[in-house]
Coordinates of C-alpha atoms in Angstrom, one line a residue:
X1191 CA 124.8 82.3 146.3
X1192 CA 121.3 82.0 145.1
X1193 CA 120.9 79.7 142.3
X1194 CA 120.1 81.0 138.3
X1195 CA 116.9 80.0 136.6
X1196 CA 117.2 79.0 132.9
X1197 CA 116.0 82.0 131.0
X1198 CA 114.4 79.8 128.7
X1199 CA 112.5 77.7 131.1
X1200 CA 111.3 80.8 132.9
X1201 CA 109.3 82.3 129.5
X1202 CA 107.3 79.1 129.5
X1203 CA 106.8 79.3 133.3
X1204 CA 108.7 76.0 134.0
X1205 CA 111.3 77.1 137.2
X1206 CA 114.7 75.0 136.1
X1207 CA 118.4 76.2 137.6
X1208 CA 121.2 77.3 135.1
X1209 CA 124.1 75.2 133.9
X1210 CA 125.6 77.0 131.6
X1211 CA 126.2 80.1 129.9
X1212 CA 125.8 81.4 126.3
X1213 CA 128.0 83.7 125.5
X1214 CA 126.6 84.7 121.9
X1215 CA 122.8 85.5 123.2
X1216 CA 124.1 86.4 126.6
X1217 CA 121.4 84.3 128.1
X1218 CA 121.8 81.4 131.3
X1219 CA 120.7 77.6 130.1
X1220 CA 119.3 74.5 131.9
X1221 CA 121.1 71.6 130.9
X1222 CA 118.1 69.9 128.9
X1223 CA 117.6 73.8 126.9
X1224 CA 121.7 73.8 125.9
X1225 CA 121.6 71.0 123.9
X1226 CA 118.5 72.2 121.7
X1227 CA 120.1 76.0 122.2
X1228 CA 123.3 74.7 120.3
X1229 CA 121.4 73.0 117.2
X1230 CA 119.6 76.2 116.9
X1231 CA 122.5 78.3 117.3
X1232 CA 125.1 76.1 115.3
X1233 CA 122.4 75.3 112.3
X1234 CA 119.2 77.1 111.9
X1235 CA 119.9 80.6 113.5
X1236 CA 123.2 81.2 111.6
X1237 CA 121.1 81.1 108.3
X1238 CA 118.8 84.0 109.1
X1239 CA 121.8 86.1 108.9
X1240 CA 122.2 89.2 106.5
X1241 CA 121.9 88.2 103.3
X1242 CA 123.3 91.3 101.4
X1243 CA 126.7 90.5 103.5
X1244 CA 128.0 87.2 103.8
X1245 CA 125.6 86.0 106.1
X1246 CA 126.4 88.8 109.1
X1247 CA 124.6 88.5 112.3
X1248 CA 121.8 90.8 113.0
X1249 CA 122.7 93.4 115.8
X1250 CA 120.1 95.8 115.1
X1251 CA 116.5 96.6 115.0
X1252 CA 115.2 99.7 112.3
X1253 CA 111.8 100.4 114.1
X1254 CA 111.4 103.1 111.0
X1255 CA 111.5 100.1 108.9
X1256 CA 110.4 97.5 111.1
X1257 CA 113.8 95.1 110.0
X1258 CA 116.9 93.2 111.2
X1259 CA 119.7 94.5 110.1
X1260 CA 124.0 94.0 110.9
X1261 CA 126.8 96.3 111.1
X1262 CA 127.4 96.9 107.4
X1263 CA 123.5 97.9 106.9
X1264 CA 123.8 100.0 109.6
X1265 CA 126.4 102.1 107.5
X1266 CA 125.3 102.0 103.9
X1267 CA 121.4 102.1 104.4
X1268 CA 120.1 102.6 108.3
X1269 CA 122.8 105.6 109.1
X1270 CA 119.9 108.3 109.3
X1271 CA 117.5 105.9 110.9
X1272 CA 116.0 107.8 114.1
X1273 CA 114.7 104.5 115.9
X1274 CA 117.3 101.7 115.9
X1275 CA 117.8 99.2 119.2
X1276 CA 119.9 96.3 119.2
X1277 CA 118.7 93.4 119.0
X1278 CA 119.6 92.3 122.6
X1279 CA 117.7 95.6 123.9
X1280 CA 114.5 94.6 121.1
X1281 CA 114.3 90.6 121.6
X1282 CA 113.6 91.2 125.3
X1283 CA 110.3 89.8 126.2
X1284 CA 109.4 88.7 122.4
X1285 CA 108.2 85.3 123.3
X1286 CA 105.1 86.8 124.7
X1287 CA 104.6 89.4 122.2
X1288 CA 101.9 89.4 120.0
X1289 CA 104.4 89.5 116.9
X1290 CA 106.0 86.0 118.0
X1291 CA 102.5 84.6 118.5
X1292 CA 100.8 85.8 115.1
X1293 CA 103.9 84.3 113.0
X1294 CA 103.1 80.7 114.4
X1295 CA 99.5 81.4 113.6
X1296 CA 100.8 82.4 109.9
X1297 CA 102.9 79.4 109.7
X1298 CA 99.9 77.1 110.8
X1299 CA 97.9 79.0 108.6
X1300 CA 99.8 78.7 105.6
X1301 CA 100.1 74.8 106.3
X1302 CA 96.5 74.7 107.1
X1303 CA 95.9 75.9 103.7
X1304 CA 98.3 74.1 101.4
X1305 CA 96.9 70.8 103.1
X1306 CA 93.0 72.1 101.6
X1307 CA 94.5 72.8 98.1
X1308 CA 96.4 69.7 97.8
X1309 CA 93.4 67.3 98.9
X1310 CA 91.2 69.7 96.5
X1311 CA 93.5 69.3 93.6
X1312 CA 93.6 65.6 94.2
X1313 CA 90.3 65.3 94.5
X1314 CA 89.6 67.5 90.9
X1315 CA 92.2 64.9 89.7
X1316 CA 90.6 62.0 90.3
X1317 CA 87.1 63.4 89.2
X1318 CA 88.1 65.1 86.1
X1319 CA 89.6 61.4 85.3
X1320 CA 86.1 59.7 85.8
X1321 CA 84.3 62.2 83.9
X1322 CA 86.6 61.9 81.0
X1323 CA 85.4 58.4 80.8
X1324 CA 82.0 58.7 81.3
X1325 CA 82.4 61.5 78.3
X1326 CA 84.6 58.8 76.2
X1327 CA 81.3 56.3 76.6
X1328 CA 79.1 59.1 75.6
X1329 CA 81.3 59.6 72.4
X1330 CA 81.5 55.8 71.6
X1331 CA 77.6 56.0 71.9
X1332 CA 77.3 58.2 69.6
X1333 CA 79.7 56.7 67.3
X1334 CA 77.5 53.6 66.9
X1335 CA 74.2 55.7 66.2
X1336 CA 75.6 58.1 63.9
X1337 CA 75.9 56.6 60.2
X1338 CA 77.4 59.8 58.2
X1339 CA 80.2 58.9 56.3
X1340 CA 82.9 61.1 57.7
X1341 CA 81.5 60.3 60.8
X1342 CA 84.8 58.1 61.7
X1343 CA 87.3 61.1 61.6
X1344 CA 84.7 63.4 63.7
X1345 CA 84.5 60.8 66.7
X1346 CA 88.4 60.8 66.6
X1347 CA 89.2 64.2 66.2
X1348 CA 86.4 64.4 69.2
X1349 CA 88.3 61.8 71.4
X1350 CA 91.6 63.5 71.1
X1351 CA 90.6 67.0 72.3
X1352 CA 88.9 65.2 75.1
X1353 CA 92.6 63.9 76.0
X1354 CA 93.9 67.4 75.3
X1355 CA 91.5 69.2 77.4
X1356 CA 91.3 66.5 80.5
X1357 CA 95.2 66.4 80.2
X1358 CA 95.7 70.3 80.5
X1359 CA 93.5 70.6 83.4
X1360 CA 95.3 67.8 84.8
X1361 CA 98.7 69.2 83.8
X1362 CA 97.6 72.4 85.7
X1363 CA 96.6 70.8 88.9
X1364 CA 99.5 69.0 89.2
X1365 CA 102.0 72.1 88.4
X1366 CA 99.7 73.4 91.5
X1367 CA 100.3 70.3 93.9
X1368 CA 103.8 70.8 93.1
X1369 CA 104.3 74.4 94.1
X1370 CA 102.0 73.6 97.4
X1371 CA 104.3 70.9 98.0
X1372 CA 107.4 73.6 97.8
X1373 CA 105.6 75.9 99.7
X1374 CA 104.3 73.1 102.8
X1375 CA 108.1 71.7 103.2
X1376 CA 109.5 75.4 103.7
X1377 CA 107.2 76.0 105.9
X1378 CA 107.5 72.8 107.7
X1379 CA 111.2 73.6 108.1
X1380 CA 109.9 76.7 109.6
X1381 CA 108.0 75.6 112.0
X1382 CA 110.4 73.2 113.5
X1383 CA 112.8 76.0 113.7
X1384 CA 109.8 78.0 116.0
X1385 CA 109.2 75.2 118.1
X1386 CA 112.6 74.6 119.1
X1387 CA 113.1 78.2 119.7
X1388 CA 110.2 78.2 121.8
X1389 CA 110.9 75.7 123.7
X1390 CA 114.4 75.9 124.2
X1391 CA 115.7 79.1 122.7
X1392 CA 116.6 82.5 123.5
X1393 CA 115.1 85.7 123.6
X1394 CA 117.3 86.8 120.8
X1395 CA 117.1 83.4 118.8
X1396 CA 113.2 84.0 119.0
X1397 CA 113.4 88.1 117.9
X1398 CA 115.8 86.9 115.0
X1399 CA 113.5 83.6 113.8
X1400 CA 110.6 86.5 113.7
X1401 CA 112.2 88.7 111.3
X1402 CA 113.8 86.1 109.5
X1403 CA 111.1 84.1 108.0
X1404 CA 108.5 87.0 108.3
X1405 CA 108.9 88.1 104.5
X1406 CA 109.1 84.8 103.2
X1407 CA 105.8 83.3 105.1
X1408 CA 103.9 86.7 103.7
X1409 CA 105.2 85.7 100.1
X1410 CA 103.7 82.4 100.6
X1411 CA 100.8 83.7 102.1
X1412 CA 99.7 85.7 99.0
X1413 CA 100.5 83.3 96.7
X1414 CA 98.4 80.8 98.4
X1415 CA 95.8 83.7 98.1
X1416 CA 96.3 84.5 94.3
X1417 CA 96.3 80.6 94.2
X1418 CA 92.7 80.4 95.4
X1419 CA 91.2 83.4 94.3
X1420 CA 92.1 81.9 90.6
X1421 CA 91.5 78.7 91.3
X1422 CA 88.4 77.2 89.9
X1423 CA 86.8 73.8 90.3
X1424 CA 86.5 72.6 86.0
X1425 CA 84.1 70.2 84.6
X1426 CA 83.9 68.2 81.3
X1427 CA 80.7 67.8 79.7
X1428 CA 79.9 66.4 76.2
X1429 CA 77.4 68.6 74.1
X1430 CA 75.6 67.1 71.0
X1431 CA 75.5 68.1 67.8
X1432 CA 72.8 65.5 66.3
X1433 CA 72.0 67.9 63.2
X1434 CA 73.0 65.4 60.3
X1435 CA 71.8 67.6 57.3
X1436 CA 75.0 69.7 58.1
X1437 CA 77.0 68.0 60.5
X1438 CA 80.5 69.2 60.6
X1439 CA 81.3 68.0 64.3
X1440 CA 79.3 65.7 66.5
X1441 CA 79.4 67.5 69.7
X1442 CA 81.8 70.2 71.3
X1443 CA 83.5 69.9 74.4
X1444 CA 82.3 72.2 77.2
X1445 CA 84.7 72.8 80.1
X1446 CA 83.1 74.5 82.8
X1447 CA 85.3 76.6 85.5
X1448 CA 83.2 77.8 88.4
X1449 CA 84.7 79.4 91.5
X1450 CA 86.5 77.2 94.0
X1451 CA 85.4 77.2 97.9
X1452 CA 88.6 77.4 98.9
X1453 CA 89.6 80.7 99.9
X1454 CA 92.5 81.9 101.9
X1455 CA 92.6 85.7 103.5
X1456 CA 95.2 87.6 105.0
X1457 CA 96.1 87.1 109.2
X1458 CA 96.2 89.5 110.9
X1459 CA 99.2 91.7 109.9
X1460 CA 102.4 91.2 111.4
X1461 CA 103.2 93.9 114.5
X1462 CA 106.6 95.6 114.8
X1463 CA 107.8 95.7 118.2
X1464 CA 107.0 99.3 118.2
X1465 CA 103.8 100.2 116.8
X1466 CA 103.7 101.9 113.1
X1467 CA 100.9 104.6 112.4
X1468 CA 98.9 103.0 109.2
X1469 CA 97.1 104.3 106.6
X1470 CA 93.3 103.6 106.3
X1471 CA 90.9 104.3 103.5
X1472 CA 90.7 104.2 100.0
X1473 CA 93.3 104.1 97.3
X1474 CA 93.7 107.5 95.4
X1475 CA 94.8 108.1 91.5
X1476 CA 97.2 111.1 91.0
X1477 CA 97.3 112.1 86.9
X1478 CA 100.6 111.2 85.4
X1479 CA 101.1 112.0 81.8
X1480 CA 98.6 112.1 78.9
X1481 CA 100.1 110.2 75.8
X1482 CA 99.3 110.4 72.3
X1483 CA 99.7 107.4 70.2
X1484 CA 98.1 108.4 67.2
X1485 CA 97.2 111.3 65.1
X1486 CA 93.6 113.0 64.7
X1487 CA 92.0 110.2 62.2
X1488 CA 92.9 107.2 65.2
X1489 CA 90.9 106.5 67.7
X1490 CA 91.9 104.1 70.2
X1491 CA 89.2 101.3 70.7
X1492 CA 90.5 99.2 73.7
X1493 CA 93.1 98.4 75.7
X1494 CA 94.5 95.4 77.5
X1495 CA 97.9 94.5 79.3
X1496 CA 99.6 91.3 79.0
X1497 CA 101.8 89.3 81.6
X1498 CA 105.3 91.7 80.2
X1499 CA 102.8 94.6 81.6
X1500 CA 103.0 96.0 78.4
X1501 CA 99.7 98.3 77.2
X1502 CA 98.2 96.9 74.0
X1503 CA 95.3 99.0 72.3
X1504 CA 93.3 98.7 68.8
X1505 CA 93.1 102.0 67.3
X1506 CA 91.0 102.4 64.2
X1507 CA 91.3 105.0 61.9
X1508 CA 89.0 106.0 59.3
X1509 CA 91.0 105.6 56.4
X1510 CA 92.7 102.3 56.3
X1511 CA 95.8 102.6 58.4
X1512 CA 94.0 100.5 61.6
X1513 CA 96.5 98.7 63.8
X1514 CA 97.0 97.0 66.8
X1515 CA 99.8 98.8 69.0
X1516 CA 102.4 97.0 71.7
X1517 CA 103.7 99.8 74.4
X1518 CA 105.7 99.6 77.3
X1519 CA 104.1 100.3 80.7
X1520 CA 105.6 104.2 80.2
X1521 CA 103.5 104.1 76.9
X1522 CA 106.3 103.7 74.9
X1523 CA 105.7 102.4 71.3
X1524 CA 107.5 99.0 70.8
X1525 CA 105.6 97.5 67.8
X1526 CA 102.4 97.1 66.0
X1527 CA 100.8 94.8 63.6
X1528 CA 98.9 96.2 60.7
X1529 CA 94.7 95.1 60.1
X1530 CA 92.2 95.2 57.4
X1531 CA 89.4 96.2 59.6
X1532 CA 88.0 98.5 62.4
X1533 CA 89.0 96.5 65.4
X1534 CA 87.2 96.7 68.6
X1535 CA 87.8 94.8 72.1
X1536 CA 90.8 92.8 72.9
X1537 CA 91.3 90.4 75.1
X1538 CA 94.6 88.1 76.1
X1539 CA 94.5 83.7 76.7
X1540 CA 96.3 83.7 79.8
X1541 CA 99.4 81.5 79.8
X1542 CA 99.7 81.9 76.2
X1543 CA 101.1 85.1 74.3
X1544 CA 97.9 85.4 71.7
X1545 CA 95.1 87.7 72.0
X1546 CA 91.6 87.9 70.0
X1547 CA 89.9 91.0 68.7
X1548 CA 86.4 91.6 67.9
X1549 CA 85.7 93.8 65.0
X1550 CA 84.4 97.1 66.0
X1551 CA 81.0 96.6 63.0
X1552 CA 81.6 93.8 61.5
X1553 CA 80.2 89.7 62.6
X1554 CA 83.9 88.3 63.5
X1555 CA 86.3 88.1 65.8
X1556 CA 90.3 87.7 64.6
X1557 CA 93.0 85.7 66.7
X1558 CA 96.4 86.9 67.4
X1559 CA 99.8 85.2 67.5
X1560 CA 101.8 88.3 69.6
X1561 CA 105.2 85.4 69.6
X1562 CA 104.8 85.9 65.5
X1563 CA 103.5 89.0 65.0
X1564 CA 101.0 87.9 62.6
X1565 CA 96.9 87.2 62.8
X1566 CA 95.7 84.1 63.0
X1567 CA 91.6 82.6 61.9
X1568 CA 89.0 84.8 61.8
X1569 CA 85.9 83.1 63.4
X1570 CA 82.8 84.8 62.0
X1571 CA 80.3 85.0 65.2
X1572 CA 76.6 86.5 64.5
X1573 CA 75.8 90.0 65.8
X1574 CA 78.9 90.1 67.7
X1575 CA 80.0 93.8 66.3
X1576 CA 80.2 96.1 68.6
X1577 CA 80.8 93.2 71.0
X1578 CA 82.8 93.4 74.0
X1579 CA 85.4 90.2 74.7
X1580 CA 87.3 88.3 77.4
X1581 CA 89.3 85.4 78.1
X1582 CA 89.8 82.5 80.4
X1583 CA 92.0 79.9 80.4
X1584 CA 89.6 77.8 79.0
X1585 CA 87.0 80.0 77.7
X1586 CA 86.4 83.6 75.4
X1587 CA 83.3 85.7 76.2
X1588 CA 81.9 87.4 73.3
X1589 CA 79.5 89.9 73.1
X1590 CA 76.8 89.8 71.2
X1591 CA 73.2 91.1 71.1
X1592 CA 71.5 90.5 73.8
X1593 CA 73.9 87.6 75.0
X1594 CA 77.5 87.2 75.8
X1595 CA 78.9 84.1 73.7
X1596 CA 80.8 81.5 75.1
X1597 CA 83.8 79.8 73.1
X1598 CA 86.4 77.7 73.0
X1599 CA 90.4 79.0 72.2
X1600 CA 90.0 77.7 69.2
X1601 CA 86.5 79.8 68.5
X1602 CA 84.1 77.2 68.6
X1603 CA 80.6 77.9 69.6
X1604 CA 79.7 76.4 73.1
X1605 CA 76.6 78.3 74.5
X1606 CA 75.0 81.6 75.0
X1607 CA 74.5 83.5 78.8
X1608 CA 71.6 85.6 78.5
X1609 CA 72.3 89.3 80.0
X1610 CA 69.4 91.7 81.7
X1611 CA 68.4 93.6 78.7
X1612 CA 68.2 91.7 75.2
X1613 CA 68.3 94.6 72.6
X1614 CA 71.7 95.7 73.8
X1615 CA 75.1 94.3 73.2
X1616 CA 77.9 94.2 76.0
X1617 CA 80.1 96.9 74.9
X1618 CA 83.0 95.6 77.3
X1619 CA 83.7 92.4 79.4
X1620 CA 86.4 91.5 81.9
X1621 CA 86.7 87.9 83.3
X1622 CA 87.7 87.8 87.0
X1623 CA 86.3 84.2 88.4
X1624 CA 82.7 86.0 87.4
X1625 CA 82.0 87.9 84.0
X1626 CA 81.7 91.7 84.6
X1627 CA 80.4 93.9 81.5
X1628 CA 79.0 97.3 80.6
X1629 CA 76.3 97.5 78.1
X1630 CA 76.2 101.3 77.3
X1631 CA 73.6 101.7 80.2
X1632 CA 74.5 99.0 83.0
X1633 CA 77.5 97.3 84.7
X1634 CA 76.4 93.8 85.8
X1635 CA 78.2 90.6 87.5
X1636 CA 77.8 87.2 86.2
X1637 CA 78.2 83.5 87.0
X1638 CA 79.5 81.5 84.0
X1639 CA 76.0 80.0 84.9
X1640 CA 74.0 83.6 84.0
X1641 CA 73.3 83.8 87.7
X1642 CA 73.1 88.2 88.1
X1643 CA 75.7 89.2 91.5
X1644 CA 74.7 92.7 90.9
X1645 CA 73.2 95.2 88.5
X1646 CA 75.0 99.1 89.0
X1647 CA 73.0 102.1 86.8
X1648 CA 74.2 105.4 87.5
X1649 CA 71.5 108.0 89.3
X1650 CA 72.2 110.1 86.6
X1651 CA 72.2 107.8 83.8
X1652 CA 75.1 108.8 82.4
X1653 CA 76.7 107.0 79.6
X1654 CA 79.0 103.9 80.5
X1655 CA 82.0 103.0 78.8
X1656 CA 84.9 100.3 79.7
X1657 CA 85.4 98.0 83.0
X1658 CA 88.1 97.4 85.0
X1659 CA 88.8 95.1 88.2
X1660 CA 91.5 95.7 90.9
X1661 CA 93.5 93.2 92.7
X1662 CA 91.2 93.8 95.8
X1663 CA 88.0 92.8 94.1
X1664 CA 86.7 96.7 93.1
X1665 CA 84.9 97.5 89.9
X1666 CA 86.1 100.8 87.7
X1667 CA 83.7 102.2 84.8
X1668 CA 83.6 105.1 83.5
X1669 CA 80.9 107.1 83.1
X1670 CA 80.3 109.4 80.5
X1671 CA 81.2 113.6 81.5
X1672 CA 81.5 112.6 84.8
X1673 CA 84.2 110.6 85.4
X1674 CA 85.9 107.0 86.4
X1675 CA 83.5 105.9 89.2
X1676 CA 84.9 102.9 92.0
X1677 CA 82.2 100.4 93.2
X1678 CA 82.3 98.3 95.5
X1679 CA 82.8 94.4 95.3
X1680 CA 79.2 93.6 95.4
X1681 CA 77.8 96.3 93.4
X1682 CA 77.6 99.7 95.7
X1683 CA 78.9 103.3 94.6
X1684 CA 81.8 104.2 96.9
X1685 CA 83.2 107.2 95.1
X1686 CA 84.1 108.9 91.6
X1687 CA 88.3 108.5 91.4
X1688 CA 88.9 110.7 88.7
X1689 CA 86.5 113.2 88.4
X1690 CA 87.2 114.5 84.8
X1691 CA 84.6 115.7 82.1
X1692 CA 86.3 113.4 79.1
X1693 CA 84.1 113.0 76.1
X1694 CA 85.7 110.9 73.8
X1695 CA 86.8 108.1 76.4
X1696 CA 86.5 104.0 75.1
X1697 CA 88.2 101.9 77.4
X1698 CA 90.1 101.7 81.0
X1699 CA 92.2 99.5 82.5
X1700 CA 94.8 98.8 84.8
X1701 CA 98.9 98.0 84.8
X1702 CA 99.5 94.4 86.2
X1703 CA 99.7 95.5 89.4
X1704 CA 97.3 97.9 89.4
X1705 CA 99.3 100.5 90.3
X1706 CA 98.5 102.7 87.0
X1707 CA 95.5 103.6 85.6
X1708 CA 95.0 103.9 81.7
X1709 CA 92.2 105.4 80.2
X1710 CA 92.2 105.8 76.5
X1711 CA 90.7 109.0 75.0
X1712 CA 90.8 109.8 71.3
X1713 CA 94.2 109.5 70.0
X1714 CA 95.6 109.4 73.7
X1715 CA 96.5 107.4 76.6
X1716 CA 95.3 109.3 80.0
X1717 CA 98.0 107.4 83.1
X1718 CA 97.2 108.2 86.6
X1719 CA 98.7 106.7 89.6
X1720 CA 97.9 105.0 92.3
X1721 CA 98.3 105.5 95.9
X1722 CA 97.0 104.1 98.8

């Protein structure tokens, strides 16, 4: 009788006879591959089980759905599936598939990257540290050249938000190391699980490990991208304030957050063993609902939405009922917090629930405690009405005549960034690694340095009003009796995605997802949805 070959063995091209027999993957072993085959099959494997029922083995393979599924699945969600194979009949040749292949590339990939993060956060660590010293021996400089009285308390009060500011970047980095960390020893556990069913596994063990870990490695794949497109490389930097005649502070602390070089993209998409027909081209927006929030004195000013995806707007009236309005992302009312003023722009601190509002004519812009439901100081900030605003996580971008204004949370004065044209005043900002803002006639891209990206101006030089950003880098305005036109990341017209003659529009923005777009027009809330 002519000897077996190991069915293992024979998928790496090695030529080894069969000992034994597996009765679970149906599959003849070498004596060296049946040791390896039972770890796998006694410890790794019998975790990638169904997880909606106890753990039950995967028989079958949805090609509809491209997913594992067992016996029970088969009944309560897969029973009108058209294309289902078992897994014995699907695993067959999947060692040399292109799907087996690209999830070791992911999984090389995705420690490749979590390496570069963690040496670049250690890195920031230890710089941000050094720089926080060579600030502290600025500040002590000063201390001994300054001879105001109250000079004592400002150098203090000066040394602790140094500590504040170098330990929340710190704090931040850290939190990021740790997550990396997470993410590198899953992934690790991963891999050892692939090269062992490489090596010694079976056909099915291989099909199964695929499917397994193939959502969880695309998880951690766009987080790590999330993770590095908001991940920015901060500095600290002392500025002087030497004007003793009305000294109030001796210097201001400037942290500067420029974009990171680390970047992470997507592989190339995982393949189901059958080919799935895809859909190519640009997202379209579908109208929804329109949704009055107000009555025919209200306008609505702006709009924002928070990390709850809840839709905030200002509406002014004019009489003196002007509010700012909480909905939820059906447009809902929840709540609303009375004002005193005409409010204009809003903008949200990430990581924190407070928001600040510029004043829609007035010099000033009012913070907002949204835990306490109650305003906050009022920073007054010269020519800022009208002003557009935005937020980092270190930063607010006001706009102001001919400049957008750059603050601290606590609305300190830093420094000005000069826009294109300096008789106008940014109507709206967004912050999105760069600063993107319409000024009534322009939508431009800037560096925190001032550095122009681009500079859009419609053919027709329509009116411009709002600016939003989508999760894949594309820039919304809209433009006056025309509609909401789409440009491209760097700059370029693609197309116009709703083409709707509004008049009365102010603001646009997106869901947290970006799977809803608001406009606000009048009294009303315009929703259309998204599909791609």
């Amino acid at each position: 009788m002519e000897d077996t070959q190991c069915e293992s063995c024979k998928t790496l091209g090695k030529n080894s006879i069969s000992a034994h027999w597996c009765v679970t993957c149906k599959s003849s072993l070498c004596s060296e591959c049946t040791e390896n085959h039972r770890t796998l099959l006694y410890s790794t494997i019998p975790h990638q089980g169904c997880s909606k029922h106890n753990k039950s083995p995967f028989e079958y393979f949805c090609i509809d759905h491209d997913t594992l599924y067992c016996k029970e699945c088969k009944v309560e969600t897969h029973c009108f599936c058209q294309k289902v194979m078992s897994v014995d009949i699907a695993s067959k040749g999947v060692k040399q598939s292109e799907s087996f292949v690209e999830t070791i590339e992911l999984i090389n990939h995705v420690l490749t990257t979590t390496s570069i993060i963690s040496n670049d956060r250690h890195t920031l660590i230890e710089r941000i540290e050094k720089q926080a010293i060579g600030v502290k021996n600025e500040i002590m400089r000063l201390r001994e050249e300054l001879t105001i009285r109250h000079i004592e308390s400002l150098w203090k009060s000066l040394l602790e938000d140094l500590k504040l500011q170098k330990d929340k970047i710190v704090t931040n980095a850290k939190e990021m190391l740790s997550e990396i960390q997470n993410i590198e020893m899953i992934t690790k556990e991963q891999k050892d699980t692939f090269d062992k069913v490489e090596k010694h596994g079976s056909e099915k063990q291989a099909f199964i490990a695929v499917h397994s870990c193939k959502s969880l490695l695309d998880i951690f794949e766009k987080r790590l991208i999330t993770m590095t497109e908001q991940t920015t490389q901060p500095t600290i930097k002392l500025n002087q304030n030497m004007l003793q005649e009305t000294i109030t502070s001796i210097g201001t602390l400037e942290i500067k957050e420029e974009p990171s070089v680390i970047t992470c993209v997507h592989t190339k998409k995982h393949q189901p063993q059958i080919p799935l027909g895809k859909h190519h081209g640009l997202s379209s927006f579908v109208h929804n609902q329109d949704k009055d929030i107000g009555n025919m004195r209200h306008v609505i000013k702006g709009i924002i939405i928070n990390e709850k995806d809840e839709l905030i707007t200002t509406v002014y009236s004019f009489l003196s009922d002007s509010r700012i309005m909480v909905h939820d992302n059906m447009v809902n009312f929840k709540y609303q917090l009375n004002i005193e003023f005409r409010p204009g722009q809003i903008a949200l601190i990430p990581d924190k629930n407070m928001g600040v509002v510029t004043s829609y004519l007035q010099d000033f812009i009012q913070f907002i405690d949204f835990d306490q439901k109650k305003l906050l100081n009022k920073v007054y900030l010269k020519k800022s009405g009208l002003g557009g605003i935005a937020a980092s996580k270190l930063n607010v971008f006001v706009g102001t005549k001919g400049n957008i204004s750059l603050l601290d949370h606590k609305g300190s004065y830093i420094r000005s960034i000069e826009i294109s044209n300096r008789e106008l005043t940014p109507w709206y900002i967004v912050f999105d690694r760069n600063i993107y803002y319409s000024d009534n006639e322009l939508v431009c891209c800037l560096t925190v340095d001032g550095k122009n990206l681009f500079t859009y101006k419609p053919q027709d030089n329509k009116r411009l009003h709002g600016v939003a950003i989508d999760m894949e880098g594309f820039v919304y305005v809209f433009a006056h009796n025309k509609g909401v036109c789409r440009l491209r990341p760097d700059g370029t017209f693609t197309d116009i995605v709703v083409d709707k003659q509004i008049t009365r529009t102010q603001d646009i923005g997106f869901n947290k997802d970006c799977t809803k777009l608001y406009i606000a027009c009048g009294k009303s809330i315009l929703v259309y949805n998204r599909f791609n």
